[in-house]
Coordinates of C-alpha atoms and ligand atoms in Angstrom, one line a residue:
M1 CA 2.6 -51.5 -96.6
F2 CA 1.7 -47.1 -96.4
Q3 CA 4.8 -46.2 -97.6
N4 CA 4.7 -49.2 -100.9
I5 CA 0.6 -47.1 -101.4
L6 CA 1.7 -43.8 -101.1
E7 CA 4.1 -43.8 -104.4
E8 CA 1.9 -46.2 -105.7
I9 CA -0.9 -43.3 -105.7
Y10 CA 2.1 -40.5 -106.2
Q11 CA 3.3 -42.9 -109.8
E12 CA -0.7 -42.7 -110.9
V13 CA -2.1 -39.8 -109.7
K14 CA 1.4 -37.5 -111.1
P15 CA 0.5 -38.0 -114.7
L16 CA -3.3 -37.6 -115.0
I17 CA -4.0 -34.4 -117.0
L18 CA -7.0 -33.8 -115.3
N19 CA -8.6 -30.1 -115.5
G20 CA -8.1 -27.5 -112.8
Q21 CA -7.1 -24.6 -112.1
Q22 CA -5.3 -22.7 -109.1
A23 CA -7.6 -20.4 -107.3
D24 CA -6.6 -16.7 -108.2
Y25 CA -8.9 -14.2 -106.8
I26 CA -6.7 -14.6 -104.1
P27 CA -3.0 -13.4 -106.4
E28 CA -0.5 -15.0 -104.5
L29 CA -2.0 -18.5 -105.0
A30 CA -1.8 -17.6 -108.2
K31 CA 2.0 -18.3 -107.7
T32 CA 1.4 -21.8 -106.8
D33 CA 3.5 -23.7 -109.2
P34 CA 0.4 -26.4 -110.4
L35 CA 2.8 -29.2 -110.9
K36 CA 3.9 -29.6 -107.1
F37 CA 2.3 -33.2 -105.9
A38 CA 3.0 -34.5 -101.7
I39 CA 0.9 -36.5 -100.0
S40 CA 1.0 -37.8 -96.1
L41 CA 0.3 -40.3 -93.7
T42 CA 0.7 -40.2 -90.8
S43 CA 0.1 -43.1 -88.2
T44 CA -2.3 -43.5 -84.4
D45 CA 1.0 -45.3 -84.0
G46 CA 3.0 -42.0 -84.8
K47 CA 4.8 -43.4 -88.3
H48 CA 5.2 -41.2 -91.2
Y49 CA 5.0 -41.6 -94.4
D50 CA 5.2 -39.3 -97.3
V51 CA 6.2 -39.2 -100.9
G52 CA 6.9 -35.4 -103.3
H53 CA 7.0 -32.7 -102.2
T54 CA 6.1 -32.9 -98.4
D55 CA 8.5 -30.3 -97.1
E56 CA 6.9 -27.7 -98.3
K57 CA 4.5 -25.4 -96.9
F58 CA 1.4 -24.4 -98.5
S59 CA -1.4 -22.2 -97.8
L60 CA -3.9 -23.9 -95.6
Q61 CA -7.0 -22.1 -96.1
S62 CA -10.1 -23.1 -95.5
I63 CA -8.0 -26.7 -93.8
A64 CA -7.5 -23.9 -91.1
K65 CA -10.8 -22.9 -90.2
V66 CA -11.3 -27.0 -88.6
F67 CA -8.3 -24.6 -85.9
A68 CA -9.9 -22.5 -84.8
F69 CA -13.1 -24.3 -85.0
T70 CA -11.8 -26.4 -82.4
L71 CA -10.7 -24.2 -80.7
A72 CA -13.9 -21.8 -79.6
Y73 CA -16.0 -25.7 -79.3
K74 CA -12.7 -26.3 -76.6
I75 CA -13.4 -23.2 -75.1
K76 CA -17.7 -22.6 -75.3
G77 CA -17.9 -26.4 -75.4
D78 CA -21.7 -26.5 -77.2
A79 CA -22.2 -22.9 -76.6
V80 CA -20.6 -22.8 -79.8
F81 CA -23.7 -24.3 -81.6
K82 CA -25.6 -20.8 -80.5
H83 CA -23.5 -19.0 -83.0
V84 CA -22.8 -21.9 -86.0
G85 CA -25.2 -24.8 -86.7
V86 CA -23.7 -28.4 -88.2
E87 CA -26.5 -28.7 -91.4
P88 CA -24.2 -29.0 -94.6
S89 CA -25.2 -26.1 -97.2
G90 CA -25.2 -27.9 -99.5
D91 CA -23.7 -24.2 -102.2
P92 CA -20.4 -23.0 -102.8
F93 CA -18.4 -21.9 -99.7
N94 CA -18.5 -18.1 -99.7
S95 CA -21.8 -18.1 -100.6
L96 CA -24.3 -15.7 -99.2
I97 CA -27.9 -17.1 -100.3
Q98 CA -28.3 -19.1 -97.9
L99 CA -27.4 -16.6 -95.5
E100 CA -29.6 -13.9 -95.9
Q101 CA -32.7 -16.5 -96.9
E102 CA -32.0 -17.9 -92.9
D103 CA -31.4 -14.6 -91.1
G104 CA -27.7 -14.4 -91.1
F105 CA -27.1 -17.9 -88.8
P106 CA -24.1 -19.8 -91.1
R107 CA -25.0 -23.1 -91.3
N108 CA -21.8 -24.7 -90.4
P109 CA -18.0 -24.0 -89.0
L110 CA -16.3 -24.9 -92.9
I111 CA -18.2 -22.2 -94.9
N112 CA -17.1 -18.7 -94.7
A113 CA -20.0 -17.5 -93.4
G114 CA -19.4 -19.6 -90.8
A115 CA -15.4 -19.8 -90.1
L116 CA -16.2 -15.4 -89.7
A117 CA -18.9 -16.6 -87.0
V118 CA -16.2 -18.8 -85.1
C119 CA -13.7 -15.9 -85.8
D120 CA -16.0 -13.7 -83.9
I121 CA -16.0 -16.1 -80.8
L122 CA -12.1 -16.5 -80.7
I123 CA -12.0 -11.9 -80.2
S124 CA -15.0 -12.5 -77.5
E125 CA -13.1 -14.6 -75.9
L126 CA -9.0 -14.3 -76.2
K127 CA -6.6 -11.2 -74.6
N128 CA -4.4 -11.5 -78.1
P129 CA -6.8 -13.5 -80.2
E130 CA -4.1 -13.6 -83.4
K131 CA -0.8 -14.4 -81.4
E132 CA -3.2 -17.4 -79.3
L133 CA -5.2 -18.7 -82.2
L134 CA -1.3 -18.9 -83.8
Q135 CA -0.2 -20.5 -80.1
F136 CA -3.7 -23.0 -80.5
I137 CA -2.4 -24.1 -84.3
Q138 CA 1.8 -24.4 -83.2
K139 CA 0.4 -26.6 -80.7
L140 CA -1.2 -29.1 -82.4
A141 CA 1.3 -29.4 -84.9
G142 CA 3.3 -29.7 -82.4
H143 CA 5.8 -27.4 -84.9
P144 CA 6.6 -24.2 -82.9
D145 CA 7.5 -22.6 -86.3
I146 CA 4.7 -23.2 -88.2
N147 CA 3.0 -19.2 -89.3
Y148 CA 0.4 -17.3 -90.9
N149 CA 2.2 -16.1 -94.2
H150 CA 1.9 -12.2 -94.2
K151 CA 1.5 -12.1 -98.3
V152 CA -0.9 -14.2 -98.4
Y153 CA -3.0 -13.0 -96.1
E154 CA -2.3 -9.1 -97.5
S155 CA -3.0 -10.6 -100.7
E156 CA -6.7 -11.7 -99.7
K157 CA -6.9 -8.9 -97.7
A158 CA -6.8 -6.8 -99.6
T159 CA -9.5 -8.7 -102.7
G160 CA -11.4 -10.5 -99.9
Y161 CA -14.8 -8.5 -101.0
K162 CA -17.1 -11.4 -100.5
N163 CA -15.9 -12.7 -97.0
R164 CA -17.0 -8.8 -96.7
A165 CA -20.1 -9.3 -97.8
L166 CA -21.0 -12.3 -95.6
I167 CA -19.6 -10.2 -92.6
H168 CA -21.9 -7.6 -93.3
L169 CA -24.7 -9.9 -93.9
M170 CA -24.3 -11.6 -90.6
K171 CA -23.7 -8.1 -89.0
S172 CA -26.7 -6.6 -90.3
F173 CA -28.3 -10.0 -88.5
D174 CA -26.8 -8.9 -85.1
R175 CA -25.3 -12.7 -85.4
I176 CA -21.6 -10.2 -85.1
Q177 CA -20.5 -9.2 -81.6
N178 CA -17.2 -7.3 -83.0
D179 CA -16.4 -4.8 -85.3
T180 CA -16.0 -6.4 -88.9
G181 CA -13.0 -5.1 -89.1
P182 CA -11.3 -7.3 -86.9
V183 CA -13.0 -10.4 -87.8
L184 CA -12.1 -10.1 -90.4
D185 CA -8.4 -9.5 -90.3
L186 CA -8.4 -13.0 -87.9
Y187 CA -10.8 -14.7 -90.2
F188 CA -7.4 -13.7 -93.0
K189 CA -5.1 -14.9 -90.8
L190 CA -6.1 -17.9 -89.7
C191 CA -6.3 -18.8 -93.9
S192 CA -3.1 -17.8 -94.7
V193 CA -1.6 -19.7 -92.1
E194 CA 1.1 -22.9 -94.1
M195 CA 2.3 -25.9 -93.4
T196 CA 3.5 -28.8 -95.0
T197 CA 1.7 -31.7 -95.8
R198 CA 3.9 -33.7 -93.0
E199 CA 2.7 -31.2 -90.7
L200 CA -0.6 -31.6 -91.7
S201 CA -0.9 -35.0 -90.8
Q202 CA 0.8 -34.7 -87.6
T203 CA -1.7 -32.0 -86.9
F204 CA -5.0 -33.7 -88.1
L205 CA -3.6 -36.8 -86.3
L206 CA -6.0 -35.0 -83.3
Y207 CA -9.0 -36.0 -84.7
A208 CA -8.1 -39.2 -85.4
N209 CA -7.2 -40.0 -82.2
H210 CA -10.2 -39.3 -79.9
G211 CA -9.2 -35.4 -79.1
Q212 CA -5.6 -35.8 -77.7
L213 CA -2.1 -35.2 -79.1
P214 CA -0.8 -38.0 -79.9
L215 CA 3.2 -36.1 -79.1
S216 CA 2.1 -34.9 -75.4
G217 CA -1.3 -36.4 -74.1
E218 CA -3.2 -33.7 -74.0
Q219 CA -6.7 -33.8 -74.5
I220 CA -7.6 -31.1 -76.0
L221 CA -11.4 -31.9 -77.0
T222 CA -13.7 -34.7 -75.5
K223 CA -13.9 -37.9 -77.3
S224 CA -18.1 -37.2 -77.6
Q225 CA -16.5 -33.6 -79.4
T226 CA -14.0 -34.8 -81.7
K227 CA -16.9 -36.9 -82.9
R228 CA -19.0 -34.5 -83.8
T229 CA -16.4 -32.3 -85.4
N230 CA -15.3 -34.8 -87.8
A231 CA -19.6 -35.5 -88.0
I232 CA -19.3 -31.7 -89.3
M233 CA -16.1 -32.4 -91.6
Q234 CA -17.7 -35.5 -92.9
T235 CA -20.5 -33.4 -94.2
C236 CA -19.6 -30.1 -94.4
G237 CA -15.9 -30.2 -95.3
F238 CA -15.8 -29.8 -98.9
Y239 CA -18.8 -27.8 -99.2
D240 CA -21.0 -28.7 -102.1
E241 CA -19.3 -31.4 -103.0
A242 CA -19.5 -32.7 -99.3
G243 CA -21.4 -36.0 -100.6
E244 CA -18.8 -37.1 -104.0
F245 CA -16.1 -36.6 -101.7
S246 CA -17.3 -39.2 -98.8
F247 CA -18.6 -41.7 -102.4
R248 CA -16.3 -41.4 -103.5
V249 CA -13.2 -41.6 -100.5
G250 CA -15.2 -41.8 -97.7
L251 CA -13.9 -40.1 -94.9
P252 CA -14.1 -37.0 -92.6
G253 CA -11.8 -34.1 -94.1
K254 CA -11.2 -30.7 -94.9
S255 CA -9.9 -29.1 -98.4
G256 CA -8.4 -25.2 -99.3
V257 CA -8.0 -23.3 -102.2
G258 CA -4.8 -23.5 -101.7
G259 CA -4.9 -27.1 -103.0
G260 CA -4.6 -28.8 -99.9
I261 CA -6.8 -31.5 -98.5
A262 CA -6.3 -33.2 -95.2
A263 CA -8.6 -36.5 -93.7
L264 CA -8.5 -38.8 -90.9
H265 CA -9.7 -42.5 -90.4
P266 CA -10.4 -42.3 -87.0
G267 CA -8.4 -44.5 -85.2
R268 CA -5.6 -45.4 -87.7
Y269 CA -4.6 -42.4 -89.6
A270 CA -4.4 -38.7 -90.6
V271 CA -3.8 -37.6 -94.3
A272 CA -2.5 -34.6 -96.2
V273 CA -2.7 -34.0 -100.0
W274 CA -1.3 -31.0 -101.8
S275 CA -2.2 -29.9 -105.5
P276 CA -3.2 -26.9 -106.1
P277 CA -5.2 -27.3 -109.3
L278 CA -8.8 -27.1 -107.9
N279 CA -12.1 -28.1 -109.7
S280 CA -15.3 -25.5 -110.2
K281 CA -15.8 -26.4 -106.1
G282 CA -12.8 -25.1 -105.6
N283 CA -11.1 -28.6 -104.1
S284 CA -7.7 -30.0 -105.4
V285 CA -8.7 -32.0 -108.2
K286 CA -5.3 -34.4 -107.8
G287 CA -5.9 -34.6 -104.1
M288 CA -9.3 -35.8 -104.4
K289 CA -8.1 -39.0 -107.1
A290 CA -5.3 -39.7 -104.6
L291 CA -7.6 -39.9 -101.3
E292 CA -10.1 -41.4 -103.5
L293 CA -7.1 -44.4 -104.7
L294 CA -6.3 -44.4 -100.7
T295 CA -9.3 -45.5 -99.2
T296 CA -10.1 -48.2 -102.5
K297 CA -6.2 -48.9 -102.4
L298 CA -6.3 -49.7 -98.1
G299 CA -10.0 -51.0 -98.4
W300 CA -10.5 -49.1 -95.7
S301 CA -13.4 -46.3 -95.3
I302 CA -15.1 -45.2 -92.6
F303 CA -18.6 -46.6 -94.2
Ligands
LIG401 N1 -9.2 -17.7 -98.1 C1 -10.6 -18.8 -98.2 C2 -11.3 -17.4 -98.8 O1 -12.4 -17.4 -97.7 C3 -10.9 -20.2 -98.1 C4 -11.3 -20.6 -98.9 C5 -10.9 -21.9 -99.2 O2 -10.3 -22.4 -98.6 N2 -12.4 -22.6 -99.5 O3 -11.9 -17.5 -100.0

């Protein structure tokens, strides 16, 4: 059933001429082919269903914020929420406005300010944050070859002025414990992680599987922490388009400016889609359409 539905979606979405453009504020991302499209679904019984360019790695960008948050939540438990909130921002992912009005306390871990606060926690808690964060993501993915993309990292590091502004604003409110340089560095590394849609849907299965890694059986987050993480994705995963994504798709998920979206149906499946052109909110145009078609055709959403 899943395979047929993915193929139908591919045929329906592929010819659509939708307005959208690759992210170009990170120059390396502007080079991606706008015609690439891939969708992979992994069901909780471990079966994979793939259509399109599912073997090509793409830049996870903000999707990887979910993994950094997962590690910080695992290490610190509820104490993580002293550093970052759980409210949707309703603002663009890199907005400074709310942060200034709210004493430098980031609304949630999935906007840039929140992910920077999470990276600050990881630097405080880990001996070798860059290595341990990557190893953690590799473990979630069940793939030891998942890696940072050096070119994308360098490209964002050279141009990431908004993120520098965000972290300095937080630092001015005494919200950042470490030097800003290493925190930014870890954040840019995190955003540069790349995966195929197949690897990403496998990695997201954890959140559909009550916090347990499907391959090894290891419990990464408790059931309650997993539900809460999913709730944060549902309300905050698409920034100022979180309402639209809930309305059209009805699943917890997370987007990134590399053109990827990962989403999940608790107890049933995880899905990853990739198509580089983005709408004005930084979300993949065809990715959103594909997931809307998926939950419509399946007749299931979480609502
Ligand atoms: N690395 C990107 C940034 O910080 C991530 C943004 C995104 O994917 N929404 O701007």
